[in-house]
JSON list of C-alpha atoms in Angstrom, two decimals:
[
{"chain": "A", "resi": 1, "resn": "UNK", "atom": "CA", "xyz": [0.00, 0.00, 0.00]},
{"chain": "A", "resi": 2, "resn": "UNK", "atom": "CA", "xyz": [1.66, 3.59, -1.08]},
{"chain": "A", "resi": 3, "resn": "UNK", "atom": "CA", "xyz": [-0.94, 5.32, 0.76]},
{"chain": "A", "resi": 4, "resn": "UNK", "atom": "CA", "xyz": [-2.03, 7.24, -2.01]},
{"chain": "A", "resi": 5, "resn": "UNK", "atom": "CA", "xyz": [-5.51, 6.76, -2.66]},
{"chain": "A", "resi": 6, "resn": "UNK", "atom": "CA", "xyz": [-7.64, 7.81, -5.58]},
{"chain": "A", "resi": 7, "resn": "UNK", "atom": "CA", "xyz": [-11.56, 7.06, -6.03]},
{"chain": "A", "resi": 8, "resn": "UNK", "atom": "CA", "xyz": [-13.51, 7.29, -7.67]},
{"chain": "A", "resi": 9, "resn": "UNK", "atom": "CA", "xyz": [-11.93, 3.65, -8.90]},
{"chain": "A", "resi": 10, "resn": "UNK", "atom": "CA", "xyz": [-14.10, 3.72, -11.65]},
{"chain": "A", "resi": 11, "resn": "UNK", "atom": "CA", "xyz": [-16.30, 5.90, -13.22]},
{"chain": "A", "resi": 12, "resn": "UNK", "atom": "CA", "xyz": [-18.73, 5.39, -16.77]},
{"chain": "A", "resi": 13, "resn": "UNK", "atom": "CA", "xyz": [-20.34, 8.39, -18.01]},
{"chain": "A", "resi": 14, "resn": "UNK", "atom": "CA", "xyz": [-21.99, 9.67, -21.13]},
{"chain": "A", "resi": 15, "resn": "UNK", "atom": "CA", "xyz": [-20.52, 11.85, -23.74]},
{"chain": "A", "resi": 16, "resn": "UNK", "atom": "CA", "xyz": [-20.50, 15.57, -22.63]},
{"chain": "A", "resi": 17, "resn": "UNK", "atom": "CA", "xyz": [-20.88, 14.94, -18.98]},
{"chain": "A", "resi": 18, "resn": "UNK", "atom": "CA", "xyz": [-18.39, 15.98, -16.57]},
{"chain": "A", "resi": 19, "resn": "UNK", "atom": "CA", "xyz": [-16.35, 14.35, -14.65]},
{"chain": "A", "resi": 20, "resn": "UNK", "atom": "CA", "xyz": [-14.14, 14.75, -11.74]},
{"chain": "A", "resi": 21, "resn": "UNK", "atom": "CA", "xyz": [-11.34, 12.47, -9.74]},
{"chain": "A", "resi": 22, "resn": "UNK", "atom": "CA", "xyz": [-10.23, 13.03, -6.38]},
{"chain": "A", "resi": 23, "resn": "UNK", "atom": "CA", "xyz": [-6.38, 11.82, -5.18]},
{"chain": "A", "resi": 24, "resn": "UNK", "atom": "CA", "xyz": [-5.43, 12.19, -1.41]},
{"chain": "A", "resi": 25, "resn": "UNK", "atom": "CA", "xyz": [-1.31, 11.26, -0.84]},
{"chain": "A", "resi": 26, "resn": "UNK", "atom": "CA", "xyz": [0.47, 10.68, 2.08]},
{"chain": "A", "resi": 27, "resn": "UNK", "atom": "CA", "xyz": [1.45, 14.38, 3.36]},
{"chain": "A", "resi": 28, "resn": "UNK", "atom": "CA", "xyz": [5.15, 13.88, 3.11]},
{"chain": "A", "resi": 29, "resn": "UNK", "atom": "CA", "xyz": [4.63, 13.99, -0.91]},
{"chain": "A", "resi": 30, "resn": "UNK", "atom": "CA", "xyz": [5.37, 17.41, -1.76]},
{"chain": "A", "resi": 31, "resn": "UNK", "atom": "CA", "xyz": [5.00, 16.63, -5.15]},
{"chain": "A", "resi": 32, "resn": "UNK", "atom": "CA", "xyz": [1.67, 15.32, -6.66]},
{"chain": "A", "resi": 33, "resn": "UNK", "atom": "CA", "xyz": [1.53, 14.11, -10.54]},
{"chain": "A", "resi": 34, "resn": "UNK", "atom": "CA", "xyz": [-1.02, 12.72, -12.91]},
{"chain": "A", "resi": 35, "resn": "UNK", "atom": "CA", "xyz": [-0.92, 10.42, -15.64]},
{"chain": "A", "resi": 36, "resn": "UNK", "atom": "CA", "xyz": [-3.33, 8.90, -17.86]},
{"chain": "A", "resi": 37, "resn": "UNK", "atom": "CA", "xyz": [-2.75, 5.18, -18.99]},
{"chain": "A", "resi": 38, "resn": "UNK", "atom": "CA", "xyz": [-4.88, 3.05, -21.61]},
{"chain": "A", "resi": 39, "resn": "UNK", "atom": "CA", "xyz": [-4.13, -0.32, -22.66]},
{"chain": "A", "resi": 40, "resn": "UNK", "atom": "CA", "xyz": [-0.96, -1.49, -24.10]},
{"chain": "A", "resi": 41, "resn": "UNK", "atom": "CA", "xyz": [0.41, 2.03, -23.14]},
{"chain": "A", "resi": 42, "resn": "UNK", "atom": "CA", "xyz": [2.88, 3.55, -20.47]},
{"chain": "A", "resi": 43, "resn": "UNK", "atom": "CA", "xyz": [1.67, 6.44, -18.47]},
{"chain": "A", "resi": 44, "resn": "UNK", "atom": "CA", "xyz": [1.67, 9.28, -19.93]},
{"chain": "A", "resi": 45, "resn": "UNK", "atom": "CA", "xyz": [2.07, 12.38, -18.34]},
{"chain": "A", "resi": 46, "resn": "UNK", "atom": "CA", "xyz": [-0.61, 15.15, -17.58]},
{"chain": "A", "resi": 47, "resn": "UNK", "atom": "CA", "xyz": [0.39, 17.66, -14.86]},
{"chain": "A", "resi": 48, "resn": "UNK", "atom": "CA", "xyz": [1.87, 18.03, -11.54]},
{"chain": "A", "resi": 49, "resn": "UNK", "atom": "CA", "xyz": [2.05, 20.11, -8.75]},
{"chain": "A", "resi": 50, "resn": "UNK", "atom": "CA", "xyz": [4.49, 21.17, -5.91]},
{"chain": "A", "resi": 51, "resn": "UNK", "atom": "CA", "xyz": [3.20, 22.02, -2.63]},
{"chain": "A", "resi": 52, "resn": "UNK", "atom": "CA", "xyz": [-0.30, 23.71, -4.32]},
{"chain": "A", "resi": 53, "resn": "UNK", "atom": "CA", "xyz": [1.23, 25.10, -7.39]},
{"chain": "A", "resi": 54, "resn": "UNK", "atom": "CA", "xyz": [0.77, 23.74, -10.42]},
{"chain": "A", "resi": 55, "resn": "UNK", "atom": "CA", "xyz": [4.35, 23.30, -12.19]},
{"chain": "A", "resi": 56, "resn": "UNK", "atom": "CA", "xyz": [3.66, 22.00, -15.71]},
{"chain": "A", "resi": 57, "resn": "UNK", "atom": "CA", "xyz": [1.05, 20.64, -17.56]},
{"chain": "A", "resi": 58, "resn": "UNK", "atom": "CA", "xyz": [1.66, 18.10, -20.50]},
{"chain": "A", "resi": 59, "resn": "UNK", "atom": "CA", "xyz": [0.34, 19.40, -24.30]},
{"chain": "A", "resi": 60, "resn": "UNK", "atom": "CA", "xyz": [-1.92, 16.56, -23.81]},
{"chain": "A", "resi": 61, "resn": "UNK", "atom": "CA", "xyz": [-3.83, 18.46, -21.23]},
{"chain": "A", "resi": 62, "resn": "UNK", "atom": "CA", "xyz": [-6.63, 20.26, -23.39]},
{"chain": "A", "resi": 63, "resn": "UNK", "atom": "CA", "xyz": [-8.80, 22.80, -22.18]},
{"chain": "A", "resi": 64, "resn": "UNK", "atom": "CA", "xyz": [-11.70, 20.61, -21.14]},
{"chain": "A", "resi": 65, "resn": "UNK", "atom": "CA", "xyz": [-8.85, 19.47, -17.91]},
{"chain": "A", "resi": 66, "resn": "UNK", "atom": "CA", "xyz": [-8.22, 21.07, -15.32]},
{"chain": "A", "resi": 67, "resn": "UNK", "atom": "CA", "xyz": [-6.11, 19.94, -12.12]},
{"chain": "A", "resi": 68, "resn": "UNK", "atom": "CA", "xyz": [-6.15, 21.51, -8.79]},
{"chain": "A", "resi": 69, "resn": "UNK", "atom": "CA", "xyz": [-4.47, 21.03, -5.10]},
{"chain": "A", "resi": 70, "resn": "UNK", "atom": "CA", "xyz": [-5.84, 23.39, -3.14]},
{"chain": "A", "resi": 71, "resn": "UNK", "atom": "CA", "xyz": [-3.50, 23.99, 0.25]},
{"chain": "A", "resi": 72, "resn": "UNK", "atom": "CA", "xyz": [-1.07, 21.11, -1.41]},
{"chain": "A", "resi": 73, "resn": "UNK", "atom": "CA", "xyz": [-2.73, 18.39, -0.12]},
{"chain": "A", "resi": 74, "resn": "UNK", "atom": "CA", "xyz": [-5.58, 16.60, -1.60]},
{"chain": "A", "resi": 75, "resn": "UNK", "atom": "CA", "xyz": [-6.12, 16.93, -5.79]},
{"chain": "A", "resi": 76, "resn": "UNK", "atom": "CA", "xyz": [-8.56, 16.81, -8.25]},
{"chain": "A", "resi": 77, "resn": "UNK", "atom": "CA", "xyz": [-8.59, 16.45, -11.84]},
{"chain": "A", "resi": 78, "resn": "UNK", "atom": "CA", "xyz": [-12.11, 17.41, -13.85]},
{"chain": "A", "resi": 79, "resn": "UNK", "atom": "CA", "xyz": [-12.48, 16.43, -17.59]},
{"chain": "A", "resi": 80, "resn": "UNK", "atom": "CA", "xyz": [-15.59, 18.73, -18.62]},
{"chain": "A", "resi": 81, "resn": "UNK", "atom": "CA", "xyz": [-17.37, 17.80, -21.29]},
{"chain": "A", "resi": 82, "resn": "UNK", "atom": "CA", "xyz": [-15.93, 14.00, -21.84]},
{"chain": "A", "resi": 83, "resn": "UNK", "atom": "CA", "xyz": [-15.37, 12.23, -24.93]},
{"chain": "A", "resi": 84, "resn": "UNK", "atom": "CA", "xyz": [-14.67, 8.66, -25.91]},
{"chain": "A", "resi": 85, "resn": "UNK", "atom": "CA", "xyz": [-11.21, 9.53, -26.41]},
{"chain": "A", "resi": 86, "resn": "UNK", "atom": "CA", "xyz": [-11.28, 10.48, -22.45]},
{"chain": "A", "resi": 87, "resn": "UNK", "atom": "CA", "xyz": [-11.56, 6.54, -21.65]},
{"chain": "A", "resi": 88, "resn": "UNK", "atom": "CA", "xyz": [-8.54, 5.43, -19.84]},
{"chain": "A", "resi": 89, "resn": "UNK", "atom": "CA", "xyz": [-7.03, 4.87, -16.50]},
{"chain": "A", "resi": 90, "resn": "UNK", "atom": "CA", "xyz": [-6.13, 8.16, -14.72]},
{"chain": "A", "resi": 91, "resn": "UNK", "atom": "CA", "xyz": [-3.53, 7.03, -12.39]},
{"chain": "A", "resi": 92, "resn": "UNK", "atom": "CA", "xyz": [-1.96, 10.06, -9.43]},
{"chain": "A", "resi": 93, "resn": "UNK", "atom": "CA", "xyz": [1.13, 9.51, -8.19]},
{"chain": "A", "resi": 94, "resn": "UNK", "atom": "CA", "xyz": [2.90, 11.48, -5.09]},
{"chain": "A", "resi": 95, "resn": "UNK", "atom": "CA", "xyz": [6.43, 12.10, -4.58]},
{"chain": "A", "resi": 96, "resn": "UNK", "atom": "CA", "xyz": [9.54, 13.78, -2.64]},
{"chain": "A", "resi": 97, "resn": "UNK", "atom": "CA", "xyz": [11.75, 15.91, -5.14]},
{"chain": "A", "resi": 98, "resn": "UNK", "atom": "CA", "xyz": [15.15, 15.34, -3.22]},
{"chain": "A", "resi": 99, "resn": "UNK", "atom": "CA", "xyz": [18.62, 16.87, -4.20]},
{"chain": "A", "resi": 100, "resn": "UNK", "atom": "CA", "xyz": [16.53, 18.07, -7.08]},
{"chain": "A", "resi": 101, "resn": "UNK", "atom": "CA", "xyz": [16.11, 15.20, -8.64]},
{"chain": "A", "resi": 102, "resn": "UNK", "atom": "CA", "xyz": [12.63, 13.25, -9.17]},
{"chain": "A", "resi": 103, "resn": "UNK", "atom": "CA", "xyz": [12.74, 10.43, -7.32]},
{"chain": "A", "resi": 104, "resn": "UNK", "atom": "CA", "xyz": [10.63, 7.37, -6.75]},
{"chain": "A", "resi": 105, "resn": "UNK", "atom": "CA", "xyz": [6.84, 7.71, -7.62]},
{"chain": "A", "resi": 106, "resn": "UNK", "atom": "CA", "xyz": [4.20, 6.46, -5.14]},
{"chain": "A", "resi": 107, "resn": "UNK", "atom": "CA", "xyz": [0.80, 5.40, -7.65]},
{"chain": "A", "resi": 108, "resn": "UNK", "atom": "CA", "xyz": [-2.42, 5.18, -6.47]},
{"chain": "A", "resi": 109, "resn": "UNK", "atom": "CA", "xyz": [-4.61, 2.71, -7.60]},
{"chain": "A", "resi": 110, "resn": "UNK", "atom": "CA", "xyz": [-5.73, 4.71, -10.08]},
{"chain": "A", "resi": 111, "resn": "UNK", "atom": "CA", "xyz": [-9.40, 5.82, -11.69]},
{"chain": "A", "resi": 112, "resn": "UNK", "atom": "CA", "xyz": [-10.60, 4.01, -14.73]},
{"chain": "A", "resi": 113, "resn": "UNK", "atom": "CA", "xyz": [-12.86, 6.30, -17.19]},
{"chain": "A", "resi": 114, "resn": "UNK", "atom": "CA", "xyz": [-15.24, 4.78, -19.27]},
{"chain": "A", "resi": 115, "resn": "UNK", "atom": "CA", "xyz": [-16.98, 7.15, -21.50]},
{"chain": "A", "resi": 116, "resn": "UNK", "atom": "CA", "xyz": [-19.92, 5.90, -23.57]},
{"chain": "B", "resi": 1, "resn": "UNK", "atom": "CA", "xyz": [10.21, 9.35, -32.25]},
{"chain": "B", "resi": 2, "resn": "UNK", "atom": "CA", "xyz": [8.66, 8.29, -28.54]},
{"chain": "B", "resi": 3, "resn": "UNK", "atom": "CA", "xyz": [11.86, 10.11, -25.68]},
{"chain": "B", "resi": 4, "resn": "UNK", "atom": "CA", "xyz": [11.78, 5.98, -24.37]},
{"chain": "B", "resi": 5, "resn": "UNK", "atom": "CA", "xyz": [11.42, 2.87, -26.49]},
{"chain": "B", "resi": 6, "resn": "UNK", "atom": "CA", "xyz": [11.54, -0.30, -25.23]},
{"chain": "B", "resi": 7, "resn": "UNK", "atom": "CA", "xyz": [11.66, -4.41, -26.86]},
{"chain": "B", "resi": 8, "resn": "UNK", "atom": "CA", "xyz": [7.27, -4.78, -28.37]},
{"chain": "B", "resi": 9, "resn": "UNK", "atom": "CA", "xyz": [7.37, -8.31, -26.37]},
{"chain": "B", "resi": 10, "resn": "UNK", "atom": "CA", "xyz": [5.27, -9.89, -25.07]},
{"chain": "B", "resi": 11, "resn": "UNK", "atom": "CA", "xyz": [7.67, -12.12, -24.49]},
{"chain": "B", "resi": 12, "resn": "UNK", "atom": "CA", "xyz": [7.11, -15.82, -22.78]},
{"chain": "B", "resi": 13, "resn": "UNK", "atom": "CA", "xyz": [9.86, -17.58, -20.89]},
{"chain": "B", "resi": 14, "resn": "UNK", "atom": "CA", "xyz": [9.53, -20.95, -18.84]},
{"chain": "B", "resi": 15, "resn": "UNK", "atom": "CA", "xyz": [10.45, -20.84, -15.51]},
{"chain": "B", "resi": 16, "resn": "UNK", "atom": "CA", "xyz": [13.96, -20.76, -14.92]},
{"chain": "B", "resi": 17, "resn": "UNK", "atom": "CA", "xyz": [14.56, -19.06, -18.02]},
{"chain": "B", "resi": 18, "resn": "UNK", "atom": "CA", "xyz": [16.91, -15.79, -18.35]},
{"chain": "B", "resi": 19, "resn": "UNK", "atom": "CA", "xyz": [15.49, -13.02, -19.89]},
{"chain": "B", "resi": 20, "resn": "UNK", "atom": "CA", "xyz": [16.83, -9.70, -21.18]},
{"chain": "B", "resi": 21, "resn": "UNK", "atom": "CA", "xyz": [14.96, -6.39, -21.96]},
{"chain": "B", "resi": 22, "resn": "UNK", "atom": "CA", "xyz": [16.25, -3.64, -23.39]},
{"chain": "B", "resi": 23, "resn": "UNK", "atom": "CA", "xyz": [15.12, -0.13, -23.36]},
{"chain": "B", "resi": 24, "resn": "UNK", "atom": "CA", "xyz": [16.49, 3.32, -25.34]},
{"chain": "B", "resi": 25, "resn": "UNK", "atom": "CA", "xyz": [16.20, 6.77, -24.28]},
{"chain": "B", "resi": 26, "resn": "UNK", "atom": "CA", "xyz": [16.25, 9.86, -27.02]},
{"chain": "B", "resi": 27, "resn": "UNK", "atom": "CA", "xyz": [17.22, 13.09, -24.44]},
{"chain": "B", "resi": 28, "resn": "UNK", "atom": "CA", "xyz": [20.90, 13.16, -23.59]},
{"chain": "B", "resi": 29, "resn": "UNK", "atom": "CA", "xyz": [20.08, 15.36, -20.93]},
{"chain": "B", "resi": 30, "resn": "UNK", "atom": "CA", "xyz": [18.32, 12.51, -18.96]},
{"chain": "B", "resi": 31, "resn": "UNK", "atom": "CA", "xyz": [19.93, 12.47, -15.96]},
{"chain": "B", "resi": 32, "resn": "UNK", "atom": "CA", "xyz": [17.86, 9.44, -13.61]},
{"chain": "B", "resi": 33, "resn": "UNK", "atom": "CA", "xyz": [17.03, 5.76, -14.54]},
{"chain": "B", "resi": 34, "resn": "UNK", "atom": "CA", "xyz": [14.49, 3.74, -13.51]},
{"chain": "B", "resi": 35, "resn": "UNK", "atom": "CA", "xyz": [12.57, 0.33, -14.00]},
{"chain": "B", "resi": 36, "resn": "UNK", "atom": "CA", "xyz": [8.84, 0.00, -13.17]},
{"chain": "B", "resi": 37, "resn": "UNK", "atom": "CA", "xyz": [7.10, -3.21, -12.54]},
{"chain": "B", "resi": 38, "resn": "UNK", "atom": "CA", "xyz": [3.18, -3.29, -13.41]},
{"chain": "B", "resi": 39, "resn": "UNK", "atom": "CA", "xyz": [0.73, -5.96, -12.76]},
{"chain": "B", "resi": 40, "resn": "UNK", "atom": "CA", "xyz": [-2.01, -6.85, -14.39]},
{"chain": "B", "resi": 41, "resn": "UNK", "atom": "CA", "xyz": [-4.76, -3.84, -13.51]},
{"chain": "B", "resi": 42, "resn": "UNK", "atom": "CA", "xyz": [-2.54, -2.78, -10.84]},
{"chain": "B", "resi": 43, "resn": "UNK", "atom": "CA", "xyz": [-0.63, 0.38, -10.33]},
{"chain": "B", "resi": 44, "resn": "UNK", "atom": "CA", "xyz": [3.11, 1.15, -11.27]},
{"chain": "B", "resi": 45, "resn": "UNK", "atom": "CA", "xyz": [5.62, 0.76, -8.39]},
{"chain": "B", "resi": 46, "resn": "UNK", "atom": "CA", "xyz": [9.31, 0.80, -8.39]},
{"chain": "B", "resi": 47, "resn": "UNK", "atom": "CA", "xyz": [11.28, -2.35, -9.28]},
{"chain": "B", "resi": 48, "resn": "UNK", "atom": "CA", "xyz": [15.13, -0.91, -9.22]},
{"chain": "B", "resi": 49, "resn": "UNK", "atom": "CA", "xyz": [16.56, 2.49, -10.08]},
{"chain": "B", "resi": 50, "resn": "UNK", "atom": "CA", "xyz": [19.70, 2.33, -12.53]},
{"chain": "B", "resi": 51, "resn": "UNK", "atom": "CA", "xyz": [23.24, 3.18, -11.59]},
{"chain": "B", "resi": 52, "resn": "UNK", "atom": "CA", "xyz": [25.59, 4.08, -14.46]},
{"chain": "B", "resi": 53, "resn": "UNK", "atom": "CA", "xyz": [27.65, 1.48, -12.64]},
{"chain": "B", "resi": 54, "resn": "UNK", "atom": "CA", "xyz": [24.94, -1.17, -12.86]},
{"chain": "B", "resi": 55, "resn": "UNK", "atom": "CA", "xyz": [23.26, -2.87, -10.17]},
{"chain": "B", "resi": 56, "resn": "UNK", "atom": "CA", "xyz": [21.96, -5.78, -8.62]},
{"chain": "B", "resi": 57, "resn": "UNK", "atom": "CA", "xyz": [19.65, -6.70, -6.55]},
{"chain": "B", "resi": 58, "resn": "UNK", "atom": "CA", "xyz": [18.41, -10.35, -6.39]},
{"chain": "B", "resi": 59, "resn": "UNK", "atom": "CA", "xyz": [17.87, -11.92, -9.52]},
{"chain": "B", "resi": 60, "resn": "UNK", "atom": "CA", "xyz": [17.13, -8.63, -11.31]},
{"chain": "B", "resi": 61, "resn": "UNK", "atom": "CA", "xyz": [20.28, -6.53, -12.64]},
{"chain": "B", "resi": 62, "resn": "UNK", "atom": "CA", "xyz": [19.92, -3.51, -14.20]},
{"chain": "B", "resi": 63, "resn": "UNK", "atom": "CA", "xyz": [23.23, -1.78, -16.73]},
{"chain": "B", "resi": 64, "resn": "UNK", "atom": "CA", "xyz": [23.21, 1.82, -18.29]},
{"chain": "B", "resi": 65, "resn": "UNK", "atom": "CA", "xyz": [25.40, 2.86, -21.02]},
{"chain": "B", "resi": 66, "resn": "UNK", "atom": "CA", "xyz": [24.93, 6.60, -21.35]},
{"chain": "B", "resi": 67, "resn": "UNK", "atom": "CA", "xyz": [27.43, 6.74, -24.79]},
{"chain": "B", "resi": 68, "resn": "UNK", "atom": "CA", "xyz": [24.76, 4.74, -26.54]},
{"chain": "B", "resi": 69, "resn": "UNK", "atom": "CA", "xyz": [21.71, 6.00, -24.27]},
{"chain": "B", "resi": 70, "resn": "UNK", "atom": "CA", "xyz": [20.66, 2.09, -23.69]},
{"chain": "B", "resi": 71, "resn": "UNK", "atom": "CA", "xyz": [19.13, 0.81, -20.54]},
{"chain": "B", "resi": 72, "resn": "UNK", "atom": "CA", "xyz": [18.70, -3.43, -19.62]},
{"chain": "B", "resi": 73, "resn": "UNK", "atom": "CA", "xyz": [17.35, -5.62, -16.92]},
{"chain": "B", "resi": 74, "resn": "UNK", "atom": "CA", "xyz": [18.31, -8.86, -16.97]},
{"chain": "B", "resi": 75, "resn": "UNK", "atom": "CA", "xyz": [16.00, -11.50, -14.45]},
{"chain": "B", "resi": 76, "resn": "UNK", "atom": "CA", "xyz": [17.83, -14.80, -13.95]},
{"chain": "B", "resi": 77, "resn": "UNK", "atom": "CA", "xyz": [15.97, -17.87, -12.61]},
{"chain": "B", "resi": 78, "resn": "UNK", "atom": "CA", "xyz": [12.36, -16.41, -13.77]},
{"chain": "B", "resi": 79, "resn": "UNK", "atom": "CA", "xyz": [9.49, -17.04, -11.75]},
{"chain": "B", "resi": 80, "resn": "UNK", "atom": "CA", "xyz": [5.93, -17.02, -12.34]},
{"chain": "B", "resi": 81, "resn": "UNK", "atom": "CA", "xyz": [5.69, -14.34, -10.00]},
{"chain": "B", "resi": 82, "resn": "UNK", "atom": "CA", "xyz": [7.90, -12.39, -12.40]},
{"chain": "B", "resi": 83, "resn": "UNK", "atom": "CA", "xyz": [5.12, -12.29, -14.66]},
{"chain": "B", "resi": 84, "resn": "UNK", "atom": "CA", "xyz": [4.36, -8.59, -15.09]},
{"chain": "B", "resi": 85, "resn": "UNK", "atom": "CA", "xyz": [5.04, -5.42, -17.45]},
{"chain": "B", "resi": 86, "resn": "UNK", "atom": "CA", "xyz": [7.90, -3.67, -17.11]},
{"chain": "B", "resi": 87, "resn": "UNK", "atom": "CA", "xyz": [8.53, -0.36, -17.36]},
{"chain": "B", "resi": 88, "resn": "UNK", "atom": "CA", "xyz": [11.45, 1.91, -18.38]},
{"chain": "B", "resi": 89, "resn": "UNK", "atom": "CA", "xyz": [11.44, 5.06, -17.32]},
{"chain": "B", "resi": 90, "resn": "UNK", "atom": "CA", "xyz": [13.92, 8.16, -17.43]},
{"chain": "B", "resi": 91, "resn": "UNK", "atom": "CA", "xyz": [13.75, 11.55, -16.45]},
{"chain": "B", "resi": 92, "resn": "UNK", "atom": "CA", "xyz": [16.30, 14.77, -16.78]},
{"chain": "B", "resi": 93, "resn": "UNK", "atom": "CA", "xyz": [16.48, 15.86, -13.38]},
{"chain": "B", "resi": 94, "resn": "UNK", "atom": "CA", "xyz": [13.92, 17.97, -11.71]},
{"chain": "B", "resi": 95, "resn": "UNK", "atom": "CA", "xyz": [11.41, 17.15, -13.96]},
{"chain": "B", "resi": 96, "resn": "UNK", "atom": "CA", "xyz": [8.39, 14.31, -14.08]},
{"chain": "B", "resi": 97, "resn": "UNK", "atom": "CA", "xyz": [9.13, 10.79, -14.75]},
{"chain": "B", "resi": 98, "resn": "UNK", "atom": "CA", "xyz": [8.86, 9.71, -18.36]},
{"chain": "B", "resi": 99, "resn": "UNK", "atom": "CA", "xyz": [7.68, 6.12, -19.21]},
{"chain": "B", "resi": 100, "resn": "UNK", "atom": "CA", "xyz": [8.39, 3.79, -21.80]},
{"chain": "B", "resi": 101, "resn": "UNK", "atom": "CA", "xyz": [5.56, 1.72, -23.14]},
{"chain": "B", "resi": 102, "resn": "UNK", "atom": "CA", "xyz": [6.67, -1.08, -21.29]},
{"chain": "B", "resi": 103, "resn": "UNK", "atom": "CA", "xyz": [6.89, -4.55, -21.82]},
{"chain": "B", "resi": 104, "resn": "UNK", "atom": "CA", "xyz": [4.90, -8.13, -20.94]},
{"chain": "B", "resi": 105, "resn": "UNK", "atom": "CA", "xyz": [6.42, -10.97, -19.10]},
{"chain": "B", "resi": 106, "resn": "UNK", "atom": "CA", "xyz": [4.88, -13.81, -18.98]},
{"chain": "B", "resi": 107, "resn": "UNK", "atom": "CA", "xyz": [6.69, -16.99, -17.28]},
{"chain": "B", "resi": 108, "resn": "UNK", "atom": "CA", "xyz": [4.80, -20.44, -17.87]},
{"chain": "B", "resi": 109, "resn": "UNK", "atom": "CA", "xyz": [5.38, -23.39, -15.44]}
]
């Protein structure tokens, strides 16, 4: 167990709806990352945030996301108006940046997204 | 061209088997080495970070040759419990971990 948990775990909607995913880490994690995964894929990187700002955000990040961590605890990620593209497994991950240098990354179970 | 390519697979070994995979990374400036292990529906987690020196630990080594920006992990004596994807992943310093597409393991009995 890396303590970081994510729900929902899964998640089907319809086209256009929105949806939003919630990831609490351990509080040592300083930083806090997201990645989307689909099948026969690596994760593939969204955002992430230090403390409660938001560092970078991937090109694959369009509008319709947006990623919070309000007081740099607890985060969410929202996909607004969802398309079947959307469908994969949104997976948050926390982390320690130490000597400046990203070390190991703590997943949580992650939060599959079906859209239909 | 994907920043970390690793072997298709899947590939399927009998137990006891030795089996190699090899991974390339296309940023010089990667500074930090990694490989994942995933399981089946399961979440990422850490199998070994890679030294330039290469390291060991167990049955699993890991080498990095930075001239030709080629990363391996070699499992000896494979178990079924081995069975897994594995993941390469690099990243150039302060920055968030990049991750190869990974590759299937299965070990048969």
């Amino acid at each position: 167990d890396t303590g970081v948990s994510q729900n929902p775990r899964h998640k089907i909607t319809k086209r256009g709806q929105n949806v939003t995913f919630r990831c609490d880490p351990i509080s040592e994690h300083n930083r806090l990352y997201w990645y989307r995964q689909t099948l026969g894929q690596g994760p593939e990187f969204l955002t992430y945030f230090q403390n409660e700002a938001q560092l970078e955000k991937s090109r694959l990040l369009s509008d319709r996301f947006s990623a919070e961590r309000p007081k740099g605890s607890f985060s969410t990620l929202e996909i607004q108006r969802t398309e079947q593209g959307d469908s994969a497994m949104y997976l948050c991950a926390g982390g320690v940046v130490r000597d400046s240098n990203t070390g190991e990354l703590f997943f949580g179970e992650g939060s599959r997204l079906t859209v239909l | 061209r994907k920043e970390v390519e690793q072997d298709p697979g899947p590939f399927n070994v009998p137990e006891g088997a030795t089996v190699a995979f090899n991974c390339t990374y296309s940023n010089s400036a990667s500074q930090s080495f990694f490989w994942y292990r995933q399981d089946c529906r399961k979440e990422p987690k850490l199998l070994m970070s890679v030294y330039s020196s290469g390291n060991e630990d167990g049955r699993f080594t890991a080498q990095l040759n930075r001239a030709s920006q080629y990363i391996s992990l070699l499992i000896r004596d494979s178990k079924l419990s081995d069975s897994a994807t594995y993941l390469c992943v690099v990243n150039r310093g302060n920055t968030p971990l990049v991750f190869g597409k990974g590759t299937r393991l299965s070990v048969i009995a």
